Amino acid sequence: MAQDTSALLALPTDILVLLPSHLANIEDFKELSSTCRQFRAICHSVSPNLILRLAAASSRTFFRPDPYFLVAATAKQIGYWALQNEENAAQLRQALKHGIGRLFDLCIEKAGLSMDDIRRLQTSRFTVINPVTDLIDRCAGAQWYDVDDFWNGGRSDAETIDCEPERALFEIAIYGSLFHATLEANLEGRQGLDLATRLDFIKYCIPDWYCRNYKGFHVEETGPYSKGRELVEPRMDQYSIRHILKSRTWRTPWEAARKQCGPDFEDDRRQKIWMSAVHMQGLEGFEMLRPDGAIRWREYLLGLGEKIEKIDSNKMRSAEKDECGEINWLEFPILEDEIYCCVRGMWGTG
């Protein structure tokens, strides 16, 4: 083996630097990097995009659920990229209409990860993902159902929910990451990604059998709905997330996290934006739910709170429908409200 390695290292450097791009996956990359000092240096110089592509090749093995995990890891980069110009924003919206798989393709094309990022992601499985998945399971999963007299007082929020807790976690995280740049832009008086783009993400990347047409709201037969709604049934991802976000089991630890970062607002509209802003820190932000986990976020979130305090009240109108059936919404991304917009057709609205 040593003789073979010596022969390989005898190749010109301009040939050796091409080797990482011909590897099968991120595990091969790790093995190559640990072979010797020269290969370690070569691997250290590769682009973040190549590392992401190699990680994507291992997505079904090391980054489950696929593709949600790696989309959550890179969606924030896509959100900032989309705000660079109208062409990028249009490209993102088109990708969203074809579902989570197409969004993943866009992430692979435009984003990147470092090996430090890869290590953090793998560690987060135990420090963040598993504990928060358990929390969601207690909000709307098997643990929530597993109570005596479920329908007769066992749960005050009893209803029919089909929730896959880990997938719900990543869907919430992706929304927060993808529209993080939009929240910051809105708070600074700049235009972020519009409501239509945010609703397209929810419609097509968080598919739900209850997401259907009503006056002023249209769901195209594309992406997860392209071959008929029956293929989406019985998925209730949007409705499940709405239930989770309204659950006291979910809200209580977030309230504790906010108290570590700054005061709540007496004004209901500012408070709703503040609650959403704390939520919208992506996968990494879930570490705030750990004991004292919000402390390192305190300075950043205090800055967001100061910006929320200065918001023009005219930009904080409540959600409503006008006489033509069109939906008017505050410009700030708030997942709970936007999901309601997507599932309200189940009640025959409009």
mmCIF file of C-alpha atoms in Angstrom:
data_model
loop_
_atom_site.group_PDB
_atom_site.id
_atom_site.type_symbol
_atom_site.label_atom_id
_atom_site.label_comp_id
_atom_site.label_asym_id
_atom_site.label_seq_id
_atom_site.Cartn_x
_atom_site.Cartn_y
_atom_site.Cartn_z
ATOM 1 C CA MET A 1 0.000 0.000 0.000
ATOM 2 C CA ALA A 2 2.806 2.405 0.844
ATOM 3 C CA GLN A 3 4.439 1.702 -2.506
ATOM 4 C CA ASP A 4 1.206 2.466 -4.351
ATOM 5 C CA THR A 5 0.816 5.715 -2.423
ATOM 6 C CA SER A 6 4.354 6.740 -3.291
ATOM 7 C CA ALA A 7 3.655 6.129 -6.956
ATOM 8 C CA LEU A 8 0.532 8.256 -6.764
ATOM 9 C CA LEU A 9 2.346 11.084 -5.013
ATOM 10 C CA ALA A 10 4.933 11.055 -7.782
ATOM 11 C CA LEU A 11 2.323 12.495 -10.153
ATOM 12 C CA PRO A 12 2.500 16.230 -10.928
ATOM 13 C CA THR A 13 0.708 18.450 -8.417
ATOM 14 C CA ASP A 14 -1.613 19.819 -11.093
ATOM 15 C CA ILE A 15 -2.876 16.246 -11.554
ATOM 16 C CA LEU A 16 -3.120 15.454 -7.851
ATOM 17 C CA VAL A 17 -5.298 18.490 -7.129
ATOM 18 C CA LEU A 18 -7.908 17.060 -9.511
ATOM 19 C CA LEU A 19 -8.252 13.858 -7.507
ATOM 20 C CA PRO A 20 -10.874 15.064 -4.956
ATOM 21 C CA SER A 21 -13.325 15.927 -7.744
ATOM 22 C CA HIS A 22 -13.251 12.282 -8.886
ATOM 23 C CA LEU A 23 -14.085 10.788 -5.484
ATOM 24 C CA ALA A 24 -17.411 9.038 -4.939
ATOM 25 C CA ASN A 25 -18.552 10.643 -1.679
ATOM 26 C CA ILE A 26 -17.587 12.503 1.482
ATOM 27 C CA GLU A 27 -16.269 9.346 3.185
ATOM 28 C CA ASP A 28 -13.737 8.842 0.387
ATOM 29 C CA PHE A 29 -12.765 12.485 0.810
ATOM 30 C CA LYS A 30 -12.139 11.976 4.535
ATOM 31 C CA GLU A 31 -10.049 8.898 3.839
ATOM 32 C CA LEU A 32 -7.966 10.715 1.225
ATOM 33 C CA SER A 33 -7.433 13.659 3.568
ATOM 34 C CA SER A 34 -6.111 11.364 6.289
ATOM 35 C CA THR A 35 -3.693 9.487 3.995
ATOM 36 C CA CYS A 36 -0.707 11.833 4.243
ATOM 37 C CA ARG A 37 0.319 15.458 4.686
ATOM 38 C CA GLN A 38 0.301 16.241 0.955
ATOM 39 C CA PHE A 39 -3.211 14.911 0.386
ATOM 40 C CA ARG A 40 -4.365 16.680 3.530
ATOM 41 C CA ALA A 41 -3.132 19.955 2.076
ATOM 42 C CA ILE A 42 -4.822 19.230 -1.265
ATOM 43 C CA CYS A 43 -8.135 18.399 0.418
ATOM 44 C CA HIS A 44 -7.876 21.528 2.545
ATOM 45 C CA SER A 45 -7.840 23.665 -0.599
ATOM 46 C CA VAL A 46 -10.910 22.221 -2.327
ATOM 47 C CA SER A 47 -13.968 24.421 -2.800
ATOM 48 C CA PRO A 48 -16.890 24.319 -0.353
ATOM 49 C CA ASN A 49 -19.142 23.477 -3.286
ATOM 50 C CA LEU A 50 -17.178 20.284 -4.013
ATOM 51 C CA ILE A 51 -17.438 19.259 -0.351
ATOM 52 C CA LEU A 52 -21.207 19.787 -0.535
ATOM 53 C CA ARG A 53 -21.428 17.700 -3.712
ATOM 54 C CA LEU A 54 -19.504 14.860 -2.056
ATOM 55 C CA ALA A 55 -21.745 15.120 1.007
ATOM 56 C CA ALA A 56 -24.796 15.008 -1.271
ATOM 57 C CA ALA A 57 -23.511 11.744 -2.716
ATOM 58 C CA SER A 58 -23.667 10.359 0.838
ATOM 59 C CA SER A 59 -26.955 12.042 1.713
ATOM 60 C CA ARG A 60 -29.027 8.865 1.995
ATOM 61 C CA THR A 61 -26.474 7.281 4.314
ATOM 62 C CA PHE A 62 -24.935 9.994 6.494
ATOM 63 C CA PHE A 63 -27.299 12.970 6.182
ATOM 64 C CA ARG A 64 -30.764 11.566 6.712
ATOM 65 C CA PRO A 65 -33.483 12.515 6.207
ATOM 66 C CA ASP A 66 -32.540 12.984 2.584
ATOM 67 C CA PRO A 67 -32.550 15.635 1.190
ATOM 68 C CA TYR A 68 -33.872 17.689 4.103
ATOM 69 C CA PHE A 69 -30.717 17.594 6.226
ATOM 70 C CA LEU A 70 -28.388 19.103 3.633
ATOM 71 C CA VAL A 71 -31.038 21.549 2.415
ATOM 72 C CA ALA A 72 -31.360 22.797 5.998
ATOM 73 C CA ALA A 73 -27.568 23.119 6.166
ATOM 74 C CA THR A 74 -27.336 25.287 3.026
ATOM 75 C CA ALA A 75 -30.707 27.047 2.638
ATOM 76 C CA LYS A 76 -29.502 30.221 4.363
ATOM 77 C CA GLN A 77 -26.868 30.650 1.627
ATOM 78 C CA ILE A 78 -29.588 30.273 -1.006
ATOM 79 C CA GLY A 79 -31.710 32.902 0.731
ATOM 80 C CA TYR A 80 -28.903 35.465 0.547
ATOM 81 C CA TRP A 81 -28.078 34.445 -3.038
ATOM 82 C CA ALA A 82 -31.711 34.925 -4.097
ATOM 83 C CA LEU A 83 -31.729 38.504 -2.790
ATOM 84 C CA GLN A 84 -28.775 39.504 -4.948
ATOM 85 C CA ASN A 85 -30.982 40.177 -7.975
ATOM 86 C CA GLU A 86 -34.414 39.498 -9.470
ATOM 87 C CA GLU A 87 -33.087 36.741 -11.730
ATOM 88 C CA ASN A 88 -31.869 34.732 -8.741
ATOM 89 C CA ALA A 89 -35.165 35.259 -6.912
ATOM 90 C CA ALA A 90 -37.083 34.022 -9.956
ATOM 91 C CA GLN A 91 -34.815 30.980 -10.257
ATOM 92 C CA LEU A 92 -35.442 30.120 -6.614
ATOM 93 C CA ARG A 93 -39.199 30.445 -6.975
ATOM 94 C CA GLN A 94 -39.199 28.198 -10.010
ATOM 95 C CA ALA A 95 -37.205 25.585 -8.100
ATOM 96 C CA LEU A 96 -39.594 25.743 -5.153
ATOM 97 C CA LYS A 97 -42.561 24.916 -7.361
ATOM 98 C CA HIS A 98 -40.964 21.570 -8.192
ATOM 99 C CA GLY A 99 -40.555 20.521 -4.577
ATOM 100 C CA ILE A 100 -37.824 19.837 -2.065
ATOM 101 C CA GLY A 101 -35.753 17.778 -4.507
ATOM 102 C CA ARG A 102 -35.389 20.683 -6.923
ATOM 103 C CA LEU A 103 -34.523 23.026 -4.059
ATOM 104 C CA PHE A 104 -31.803 20.535 -3.113
ATOM 105 C CA ASP A 105 -30.482 20.674 -6.686
ATOM 106 C CA LEU A 106 -30.281 24.471 -6.428
ATOM 107 C CA CYS A 107 -28.441 24.211 -3.107
ATOM 108 C CA ILE A 108 -25.901 21.836 -4.652
ATOM 109 C CA GLU A 109 -25.401 24.216 -7.573
ATOM 110 C CA LYS A 110 -25.056 27.465 -5.618
ATOM 111 C CA ALA A 111 -24.001 26.686 -2.025
ATOM 112 C CA GLY A 112 -21.131 24.994 -0.231
ATOM 113 C CA LEU A 113 -19.936 23.496 3.045
ATOM 114 C CA SER A 114 -16.585 23.302 4.783
ATOM 115 C CA MET A 115 -15.329 20.207 6.577
ATOM 116 C CA ASP A 116 -15.877 22.098 9.833
ATOM 117 C CA ASP A 117 -19.506 22.463 8.761
ATOM 118 C CA ILE A 118 -19.708 18.725 8.071
ATOM 119 C CA ARG A 119 -18.352 17.930 11.530
ATOM 120 C CA ARG A 120 -20.829 20.330 13.173
ATOM 121 C CA LEU A 121 -23.705 18.773 11.260
ATOM 122 C CA GLN A 122 -22.740 15.296 12.345
ATOM 123 C CA THR A 123 -22.417 16.415 15.971
ATOM 124 C CA SER A 124 -25.795 18.177 15.789
ATOM 125 C CA ARG A 125 -27.481 14.805 15.326
ATOM 126 C CA PHE A 126 -26.951 14.163 19.043
ATOM 127 C CA THR A 127 -26.917 17.688 20.482
ATOM 128 C CA VAL A 128 -29.843 19.226 18.587
ATOM 129 C CA ILE A 129 -31.693 16.990 16.135
ATOM 130 C CA ASN A 130 -32.511 14.043 18.391
ATOM 131 C CA PRO A 131 -33.641 16.160 21.391
ATOM 132 C CA VAL A 132 -35.792 18.512 19.270
ATOM 133 C CA THR A 133 -37.274 15.566 17.350
ATOM 134 C CA ASP A 134 -38.290 14.147 20.719
ATOM 135 C CA LEU A 135 -39.876 17.502 21.642
ATOM 136 C CA ILE A 136 -41.890 17.523 18.405
ATOM 137 C CA ASP A 137 -42.929 13.921 18.999
ATOM 138 C CA ARG A 138 -44.358 15.074 22.339
ATOM 139 C CA CYS A 139 -46.211 17.878 20.507
ATOM 140 C CA ALA A 140 -47.782 15.912 17.665
ATOM 141 C CA GLY A 141 -46.243 12.451 17.315
ATOM 142 C CA ALA A 142 -46.503 9.024 18.902
ATOM 143 C CA GLN A 143 -45.743 10.295 22.419
ATOM 144 C CA TRP A 144 -48.483 12.915 22.090
ATOM 145 C CA TYR A 145 -50.997 10.234 21.079
ATOM 146 C CA ASP A 146 -49.830 7.820 23.779
ATOM 147 C CA VAL A 147 -52.044 9.011 26.617
ATOM 148 C CA ASP A 148 -55.141 7.551 28.273
ATOM 149 C CA ASP A 149 -58.479 8.891 27.004
ATOM 150 C CA PHE A 150 -56.820 10.873 24.211
ATOM 151 C CA TRP A 151 -60.150 12.055 22.791
ATOM 152 C CA ASN A 152 -61.889 12.487 26.135
ATOM 153 C CA GLY A 153 -59.737 14.942 28.016
ATOM 154 C CA GLY A 154 -56.410 13.151 27.750
ATOM 155 C CA ARG A 155 -55.181 15.951 25.481
ATOM 156 C CA SER A 156 -56.609 19.453 25.484
ATOM 157 C CA ASP A 157 -55.425 19.876 21.877
ATOM 158 C CA ALA A 158 -56.609 16.467 20.621
ATOM 159 C CA GLU A 159 -57.168 16.218 16.858
ATOM 160 C CA THR A 160 -56.215 13.938 13.997
ATOM 161 C CA ILE A 161 -52.563 14.550 13.096
ATOM 162 C CA ASP A 162 -50.247 12.537 10.841
ATOM 163 C CA CYS A 163 -46.842 13.907 11.811
ATOM 164 C CA GLU A 164 -43.350 12.622 11.048
ATOM 165 C CA PRO A 165 -41.442 14.485 13.807
ATOM 166 C CA GLU A 166 -37.949 14.495 12.298
ATOM 167 C CA ARG A 167 -39.181 15.679 8.916
ATOM 168 C CA ALA A 168 -41.239 18.399 10.611
ATOM 169 C CA LEU A 169 -38.117 19.582 12.441
ATOM 170 C CA PHE A 170 -36.214 19.991 9.184
ATOM 171 C CA GLU A 171 -39.120 21.662 7.387
ATOM 172 C CA ILE A 172 -39.301 24.276 10.154
ATOM 173 C CA ALA A 173 -35.512 24.688 10.060
ATOM 174 C CA ILE A 174 -35.418 25.096 6.268
ATOM 175 C CA TYR A 175 -38.085 27.803 6.331
ATOM 176 C CA GLY A 176 -36.115 29.708 8.962
ATOM 177 C CA SER A 177 -32.852 29.405 7.037
ATOM 178 C CA LEU A 178 -34.235 30.121 3.575
ATOM 179 C CA PHE A 179 -36.047 33.290 4.649
ATOM 180 C CA HIS A 180 -33.551 34.430 7.272
ATOM 181 C CA ALA A 181 -32.097 36.981 4.846
ATOM 182 C CA THR A 182 -35.634 38.187 4.075
ATOM 183 C CA LEU A 183 -36.329 38.832 7.751
ATOM 184 C CA GLU A 184 -33.097 40.818 8.081
ATOM 185 C CA ALA A 185 -33.856 42.783 4.910
ATOM 186 C CA ASN A 186 -37.385 43.618 6.072
ATOM 187 C CA LEU A 187 -36.136 44.787 9.464
ATOM 188 C CA GLU A 188 -33.663 47.074 7.707
ATOM 189 C CA GLY A 189 -36.340 48.556 5.428
ATOM 190 C CA ARG A 190 -35.232 46.602 2.354
ATOM 191 C CA GLN A 191 -37.268 44.265 0.171
ATOM 192 C CA GLY A 192 -36.885 40.571 0.931
ATOM 193 C CA LEU A 193 -38.375 37.569 -0.830
ATOM 194 C CA ASP A 194 -42.069 38.245 -1.222
ATOM 195 C CA LEU A 195 -45.058 36.432 0.233
ATOM 196 C CA ALA A 196 -45.703 34.545 -3.007
ATOM 197 C CA THR A 197 -42.233 32.985 -2.829
ATOM 198 C CA ARG A 198 -42.664 32.050 0.813
ATOM 199 C CA LEU A 199 -46.043 30.480 0.119
ATOM 200 C CA ASP A 200 -44.569 28.533 -2.800
ATOM 201 C CA PHE A 201 -42.027 27.024 -0.429
ATOM 202 C CA ILE A 202 -44.783 25.920 1.937
ATOM 203 C CA LYS A 203 -47.091 24.671 -0.835
ATOM 204 C CA TYR A 204 -44.573 22.567 -2.712
ATOM 205 C CA CYS A 205 -41.720 21.801 -0.293
ATOM 206 C CA ILE A 206 -43.996 21.023 2.671
ATOM 207 C CA PRO A 207 -46.730 19.164 0.768
ATOM 208 C CA ASP A 208 -50.061 18.626 2.449
ATOM 209 C CA TRP A 209 -53.275 16.978 1.360
ATOM 210 C CA TYR A 210 -55.175 19.903 2.916
ATOM 211 C CA CYS A 211 -53.318 22.474 0.787
ATOM 212 C CA ARG A 212 -55.892 23.240 -1.896
ATOM 213 C CA ASN A 213 -57.365 26.036 -3.993
ATOM 214 C CA TYR A 214 -59.750 28.643 -2.654
ATOM 215 C CA LYS A 215 -60.645 32.165 -3.724
ATOM 216 C CA GLY A 216 -57.443 34.204 -3.909
ATOM 217 C CA PHE A 217 -55.182 31.172 -3.419
ATOM 218 C CA HIS A 218 -54.047 28.676 -6.044
ATOM 219 C CA VAL A 219 -52.039 25.458 -5.861
ATOM 220 C CA GLU A 220 -50.587 24.384 -9.198
ATOM 221 C CA GLU A 221 -50.492 20.742 -10.283
ATOM 222 C CA THR A 222 -46.722 20.652 -10.180
ATOM 223 C CA GLY A 223 -43.998 19.264 -7.951
ATOM 224 C CA PRO A 224 -45.537 16.961 -5.319
ATOM 225 C CA TYR A 225 -49.014 17.503 -6.823
ATOM 226 C CA SER A 226 -48.035 16.828 -10.446
ATOM 227 C CA LYS A 227 -49.520 13.315 -10.545
ATOM 228 C CA GLY A 228 -52.602 13.987 -8.491
ATOM 229 C CA ARG A 229 -53.426 14.859 -4.924
ATOM 230 C CA GLU A 230 -53.887 11.199 -4.010
ATOM 231 C CA LEU A 231 -50.092 10.778 -4.076
ATOM 232 C CA VAL A 232 -49.778 13.410 -1.335
ATOM 233 C CA GLU A 233 -52.414 11.826 0.905
ATOM 234 C CA PRO A 234 -52.185 11.215 3.829
ATOM 235 C CA ARG A 235 -49.313 13.693 4.338
ATOM 236 C CA MET A 236 -50.344 16.499 6.668
ATOM 237 C CA ASP A 237 -47.011 18.264 6.960
ATOM 238 C CA GLN A 238 -48.350 21.825 6.906
ATOM 239 C CA TYR A 239 -51.213 21.091 9.259
ATOM 240 C CA SER A 240 -48.897 19.185 11.609
ATOM 241 C CA ILE A 241 -46.443 22.090 11.771
ATOM 242 C CA ARG A 242 -49.287 24.513 12.481
ATOM 243 C CA HIS A 243 -50.336 22.278 15.370
ATOM 244 C CA ILE A 244 -46.740 22.077 16.645
ATOM 245 C CA LEU A 245 -46.240 25.847 16.546
ATOM 246 C CA LYS A 246 -49.445 26.391 18.532
ATOM 247 C CA SER A 247 -48.621 23.679 21.073
ATOM 248 C CA ARG A 248 -47.834 24.738 24.628
ATOM 249 C CA THR A 249 -45.245 21.931 24.739
ATOM 250 C CA TRP A 250 -43.412 23.685 21.872
ATOM 251 C CA ARG A 251 -43.934 27.267 22.976
ATOM 252 C CA THR A 252 -42.790 26.884 26.573
ATOM 253 C CA PRO A 253 -39.066 26.186 25.891
ATOM 254 C CA TRP A 254 -39.026 28.937 23.256
ATOM 255 C CA GLU A 255 -40.432 31.376 25.795
ATOM 256 C CA ALA A 256 -37.623 30.404 28.158
ATOM 257 C CA ALA A 257 -35.077 30.937 25.361
ATOM 258 C CA ARG A 258 -36.464 34.394 24.544
ATOM 259 C CA LYS A 259 -36.235 35.426 28.190
ATOM 260 C CA GLN A 260 -32.491 34.721 28.049
ATOM 261 C CA CYS A 261 -32.145 37.008 25.025
ATOM 262 C CA GLY A 262 -34.406 39.978 25.586
ATOM 263 C CA PRO A 263 -37.809 41.202 26.762
ATOM 264 C CA ASP A 264 -41.065 40.400 25.005
ATOM 265 C CA PHE A 265 -43.158 43.183 23.456
ATOM 266 C CA GLU A 266 -46.472 44.442 24.784
ATOM 267 C CA ASP A 267 -47.625 45.251 21.265
ATOM 268 C CA ASP A 268 -49.120 42.038 19.832
ATOM 269 C CA ARG A 269 -47.897 42.662 16.284
ATOM 270 C CA ARG A 270 -44.319 43.332 17.331
ATOM 271 C CA GLN A 271 -44.447 40.346 19.647
ATOM 272 C CA LYS A 272 -45.471 38.049 16.783
ATOM 273 C CA ILE A 273 -42.537 39.280 14.674
ATOM 274 C CA TRP A 274 -40.184 38.869 17.657
ATOM 275 C CA MET A 275 -41.338 35.298 18.246
ATOM 276 C CA SER A 276 -40.864 34.500 14.568
ATOM 277 C CA ALA A 277 -37.423 36.142 14.503
ATOM 278 C CA VAL A 278 -36.197 33.922 17.342
ATOM 279 C CA HIS A 279 -37.537 30.840 15.537
ATOM 280 C CA MET A 280 -35.940 31.786 12.222
ATOM 281 C CA GLN A 281 -32.335 30.880 12.988
ATOM 282 C CA GLY A 282 -32.392 27.587 11.098
ATOM 283 C CA LEU A 283 -31.114 24.240 12.279
ATOM 284 C CA GLU A 284 -28.354 25.780 14.391
ATOM 285 C CA GLY A 285 -30.883 27.962 16.191
ATOM 286 C CA PHE A 286 -32.545 24.938 17.760
ATOM 287 C CA GLU A 287 -29.642 24.806 20.183
ATOM 288 C CA MET A 288 -31.464 27.632 21.991
ATOM 289 C CA LEU A 289 -33.818 24.963 23.336
ATOM 290 C CA ARG A 290 -30.972 23.366 25.310
ATOM 291 C CA PRO A 291 -30.368 24.535 28.896
ATOM 292 C CA ASP A 292 -28.600 27.921 28.638
ATOM 293 C CA GLY A 293 -28.390 27.340 24.884
ATOM 294 C CA ALA A 294 -29.722 30.808 24.059
ATOM 295 C CA ILE A 295 -26.918 32.661 25.813
ATOM 296 C CA ARG A 296 -24.592 32.774 22.803
ATOM 297 C CA TRP A 297 -27.491 34.146 20.694
ATOM 298 C CA ARG A 298 -28.255 36.941 23.119
ATOM 299 C CA GLU A 299 -26.311 39.779 21.470
ATOM 300 C CA TYR A 300 -27.565 38.989 17.970
ATOM 301 C CA LEU A 301 -31.198 38.608 19.047
ATOM 302 C CA LEU A 302 -31.073 41.778 21.118
ATOM 303 C CA GLY A 303 -30.079 43.544 17.906
ATOM 304 C CA LEU A 304 -33.091 42.057 16.120
ATOM 305 C CA GLY A 305 -35.321 43.157 19.002
ATOM 306 C CA GLU A 306 -34.082 46.737 18.673
ATOM 307 C CA LYS A 307 -34.915 46.689 14.955
ATOM 308 C CA ILE A 308 -38.377 45.281 15.659
ATOM 309 C CA GLU A 309 -38.980 48.121 18.121
ATOM 310 C CA LYS A 310 -38.289 50.616 15.319
ATOM 311 C CA ILE A 311 -40.588 49.021 12.710
ATOM 312 C CA ASP A 312 -43.057 51.374 11.061
ATOM 313 C CA SER A 313 -46.436 50.310 12.444
ATOM 314 C CA ASN A 314 -47.968 50.706 8.972
ATOM 315 C CA LYS A 315 -45.942 47.664 7.877
ATOM 316 C CA MET A 316 -47.472 45.475 10.564
ATOM 317 C CA ARG A 317 -51.016 45.111 9.252
ATOM 318 C CA SER A 318 -52.886 41.962 10.139
ATOM 319 C CA ALA A 319 -53.554 39.174 7.660
ATOM 320 C CA GLU A 320 -56.852 39.598 5.831
ATOM 321 C CA LYS A 321 -58.598 39.076 2.490
ATOM 322 C CA ASP A 322 -59.848 42.030 0.480
ATOM 323 C CA GLU A 323 -63.122 42.219 -1.456
ATOM 324 C CA CYS A 324 -61.511 40.543 -4.479
ATOM 325 C CA GLY A 325 -60.375 37.564 -2.481
ATOM 326 C CA GLU A 326 -56.715 38.562 -2.611
ATOM 327 C CA ILE A 327 -54.633 37.922 0.475
ATOM 328 C CA ASN A 328 -53.010 40.873 2.212
ATOM 329 C CA TRP A 329 -50.233 39.987 4.613
ATOM 330 C CA LEU A 330 -47.618 41.675 6.679
ATOM 331 C CA GLU A 331 -44.284 41.618 4.872
ATOM 332 C CA PHE A 332 -42.400 39.850 7.646
ATOM 333 C CA PRO A 333 -42.039 36.063 7.339
ATOM 334 C CA ILE A 334 -44.138 34.306 9.992
ATOM 335 C CA LEU A 335 -44.434 30.570 9.396
ATOM 336 C CA GLU A 336 -47.521 29.956 11.528
ATOM 337 C CA ASP A 337 -49.575 32.589 9.688
ATOM 338 C CA GLU A 338 -48.367 31.545 6.257
ATOM 339 C CA ILE A 339 -49.141 27.882 6.895
ATOM 340 C CA TYR A 340 -52.656 28.875 7.938
ATOM 341 C CA CYS A 341 -52.962 30.647 4.600
ATOM 342 C CA CYS A 342 -52.041 27.400 2.837
ATOM 343 C CA VAL A 343 -54.384 25.045 4.715
ATOM 344 C CA ARG A 344 -57.386 27.313 5.275
ATOM 345 C CA GLY A 345 -58.992 25.849 2.126
ATOM 346 C CA MET A 346 -59.829 22.738 4.177
ATOM 347 C CA TRP A 347 -62.514 24.809 5.878
ATOM 348 C CA GLY A 348 -64.014 25.823 2.530
ATOM 349 C CA THR A 349 -62.784 29.416 2.743
ATOM 350 C CA GLY A 350 -63.711 31.786 -0.038
#
